XYZ file of C-alpha atoms in Angstrom:
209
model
C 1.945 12.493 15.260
C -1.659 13.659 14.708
C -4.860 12.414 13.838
C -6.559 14.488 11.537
C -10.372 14.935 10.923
C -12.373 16.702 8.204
C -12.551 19.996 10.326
C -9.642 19.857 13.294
C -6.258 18.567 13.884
C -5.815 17.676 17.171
C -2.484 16.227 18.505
C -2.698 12.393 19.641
C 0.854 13.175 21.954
C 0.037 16.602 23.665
C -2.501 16.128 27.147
C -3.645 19.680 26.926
C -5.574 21.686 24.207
C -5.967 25.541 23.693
C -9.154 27.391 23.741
C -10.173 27.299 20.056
C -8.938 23.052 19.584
C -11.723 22.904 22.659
C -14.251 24.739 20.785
C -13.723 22.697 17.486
C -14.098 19.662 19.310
C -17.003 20.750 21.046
C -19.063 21.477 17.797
C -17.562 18.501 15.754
C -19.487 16.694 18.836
C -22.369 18.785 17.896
C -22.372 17.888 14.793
C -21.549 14.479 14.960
C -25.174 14.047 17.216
C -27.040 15.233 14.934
C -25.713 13.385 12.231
C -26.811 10.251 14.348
C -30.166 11.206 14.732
C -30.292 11.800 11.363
C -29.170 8.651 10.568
C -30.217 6.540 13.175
C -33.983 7.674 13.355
C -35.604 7.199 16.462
C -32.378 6.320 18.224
C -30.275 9.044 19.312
C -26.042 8.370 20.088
C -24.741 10.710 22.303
C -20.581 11.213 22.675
C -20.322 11.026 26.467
C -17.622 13.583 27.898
C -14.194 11.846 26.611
C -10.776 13.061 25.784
C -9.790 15.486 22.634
C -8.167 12.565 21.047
C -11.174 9.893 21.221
C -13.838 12.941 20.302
C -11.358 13.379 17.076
C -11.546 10.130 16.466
C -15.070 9.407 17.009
C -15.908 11.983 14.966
C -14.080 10.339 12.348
C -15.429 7.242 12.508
C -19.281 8.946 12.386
C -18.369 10.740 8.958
C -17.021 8.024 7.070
C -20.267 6.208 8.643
C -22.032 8.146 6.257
C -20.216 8.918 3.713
C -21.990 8.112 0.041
C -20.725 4.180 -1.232
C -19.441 6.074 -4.626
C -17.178 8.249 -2.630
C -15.943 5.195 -0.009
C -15.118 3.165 -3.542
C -13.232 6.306 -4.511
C -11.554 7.081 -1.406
C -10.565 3.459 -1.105
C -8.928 3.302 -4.727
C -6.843 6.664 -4.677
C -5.642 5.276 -1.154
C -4.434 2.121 -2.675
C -2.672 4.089 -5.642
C -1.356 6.809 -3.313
C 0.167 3.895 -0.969
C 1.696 2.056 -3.875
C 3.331 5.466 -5.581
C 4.527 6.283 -1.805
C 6.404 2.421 -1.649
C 7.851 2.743 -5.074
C 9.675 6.166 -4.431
C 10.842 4.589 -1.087
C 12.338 1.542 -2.533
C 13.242 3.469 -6.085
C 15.266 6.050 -3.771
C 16.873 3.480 -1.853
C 17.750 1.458 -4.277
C 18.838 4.132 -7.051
C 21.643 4.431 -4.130
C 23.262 1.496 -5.906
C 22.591 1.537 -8.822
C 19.444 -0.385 -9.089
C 15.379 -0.084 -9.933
C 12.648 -1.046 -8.613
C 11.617 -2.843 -11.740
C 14.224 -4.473 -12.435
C 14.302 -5.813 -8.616
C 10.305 -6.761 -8.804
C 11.078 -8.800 -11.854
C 14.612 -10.856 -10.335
C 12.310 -11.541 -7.204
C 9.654 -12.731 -9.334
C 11.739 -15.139 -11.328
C 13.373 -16.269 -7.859
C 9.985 -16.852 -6.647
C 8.659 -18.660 -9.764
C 11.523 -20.628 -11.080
C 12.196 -20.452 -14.931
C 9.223 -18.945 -16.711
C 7.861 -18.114 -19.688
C 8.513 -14.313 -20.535
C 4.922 -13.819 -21.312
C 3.594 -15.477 -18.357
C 6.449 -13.191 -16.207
C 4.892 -9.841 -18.304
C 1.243 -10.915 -16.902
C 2.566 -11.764 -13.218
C 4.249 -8.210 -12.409
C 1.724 -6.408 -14.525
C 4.148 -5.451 -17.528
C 3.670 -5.076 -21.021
C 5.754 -8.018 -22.770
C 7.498 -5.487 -25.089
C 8.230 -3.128 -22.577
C 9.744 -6.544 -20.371
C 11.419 -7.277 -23.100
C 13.609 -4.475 -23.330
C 14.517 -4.724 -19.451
C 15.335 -8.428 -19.623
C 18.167 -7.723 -22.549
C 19.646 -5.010 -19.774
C 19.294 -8.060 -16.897
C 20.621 -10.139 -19.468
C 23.614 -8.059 -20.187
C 24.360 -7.503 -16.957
C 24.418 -11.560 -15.999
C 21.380 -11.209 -13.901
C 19.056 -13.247 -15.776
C 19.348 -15.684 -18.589
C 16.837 -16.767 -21.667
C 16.617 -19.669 -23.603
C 14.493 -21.026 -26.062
C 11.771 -23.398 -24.552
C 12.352 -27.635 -25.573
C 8.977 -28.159 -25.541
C 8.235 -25.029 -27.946
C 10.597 -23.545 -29.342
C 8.459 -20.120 -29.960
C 8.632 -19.576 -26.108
C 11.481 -17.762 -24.520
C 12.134 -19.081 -21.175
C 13.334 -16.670 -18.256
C 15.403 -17.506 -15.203
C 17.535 -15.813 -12.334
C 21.093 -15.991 -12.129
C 23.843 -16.820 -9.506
C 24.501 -13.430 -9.945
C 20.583 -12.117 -9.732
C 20.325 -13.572 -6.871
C 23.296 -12.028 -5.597
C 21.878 -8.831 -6.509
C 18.310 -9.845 -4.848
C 20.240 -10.414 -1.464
C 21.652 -7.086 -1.603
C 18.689 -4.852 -2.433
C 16.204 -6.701 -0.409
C 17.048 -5.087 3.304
C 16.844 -1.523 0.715
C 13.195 -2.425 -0.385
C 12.129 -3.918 3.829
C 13.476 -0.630 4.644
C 10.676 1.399 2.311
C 8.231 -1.413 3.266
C 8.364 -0.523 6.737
C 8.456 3.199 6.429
C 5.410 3.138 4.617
C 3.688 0.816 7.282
C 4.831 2.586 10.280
C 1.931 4.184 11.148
C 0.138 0.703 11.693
C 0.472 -1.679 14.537
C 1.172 -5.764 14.710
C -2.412 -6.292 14.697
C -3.136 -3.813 11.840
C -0.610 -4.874 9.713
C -2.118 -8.733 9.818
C -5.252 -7.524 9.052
C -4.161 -5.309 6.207
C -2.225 -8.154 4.809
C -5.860 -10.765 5.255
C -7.916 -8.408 3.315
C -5.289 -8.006 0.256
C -5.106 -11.886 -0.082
C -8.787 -11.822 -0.051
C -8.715 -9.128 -2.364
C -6.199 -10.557 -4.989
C -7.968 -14.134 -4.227
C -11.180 -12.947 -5.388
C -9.380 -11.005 -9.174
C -7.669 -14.579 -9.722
C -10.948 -16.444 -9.238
């Protein structure tokens, strides 16, 4: 695997480097030192001598340092977007194997996770539109995966819930959907992945509020 930087690619696994990877490192450092005495003023940062790999990744780090908050914001949002395409074609993939979606899998697990709901309360909780949800939930619904009824308390509310047979279904596709989960999140550690998962909660905690 290899850790790229703006400039140089520079393998993480190999101990060696040829002539011209030395080179690129070498003026990357360059470059890098200047940019902290740019940015630092008075103080100067040196890169001691180190290793390809932790020049590369210094490097790195001393960029996105100062990088412009309009392009972090931007890099940070077509990350997120890029990440979420990449898990949906994993799972879609893997689950088009047997004949299922991804949609139609996010929606069973959210009315397993929920309980009965109201079909326009399930639209807002996976993000759907509540006509385009209502199309998929007559296919569930023909299929015996889900079942509606008219709520007692109001009869203008159609309420949703999983099936015996949903859940059936749910059991079967969830190892399918772990399996794209953890492609996607193989580059990143124990650690990483805890950390990743504290700053979405704070992230979605923050939208609800």
């Amino acid at each position: 695997m290899a850790r790229r930087t703006a400039s140089s690619s520079v393998s993480l696994s190999c101990p060696s480097a040829d002539a011209a990877t030395v080179n690129s490192a070498r003026t990357l450092r360059s470059i890098a030192n200047r940019v902290c005495r740019t940015a630092a003023g008075s103080t100067r940062v040196r890169l001691q001598a180190q290793p390809l790999q932790s020049q590369s990744l210094r490097c790195t780090q001393l960029a996105m340092a100062v990088r412009p908050a309009s392009s972090l914001r931007e890099e940070i949002a077509s990350g997120i977007v890029r990440i979420r395409r990449r898990l949906v074609a994993e799972a879609d993939r893997r689950l088009a194997e047997q004949g299922k979606t991804v949609l139609g899998f996010q929606v069973l697990s959210a009315l397993q996770r929920r309980g009965p709901s109201a079909q326009n309360e399930l639209a807002e909780d996976i993000g759907q539109h509540p006509t385009g949800l209502s199309r998929l939930l007559e296919e569930l619904e023909h299929a015996r995966l889900v079942r509606r009824t008219r709520d007692r308390a109001d009869r203008r509310k159609i309420v949703v819930e999983v099936t015996a047979r949903g859940r059936a279904l749910l059991a079967q596709g969830r190892p399918l959907v772990n399996a794209a989960v953890e492609q996607v999140l193989a580059p990143l550690g124990r650690a990483e992945r805890q950390t990743l998962r504290n700053l979405l909660w704070r992230m979605l905690d923050r939208s609800d509020s």
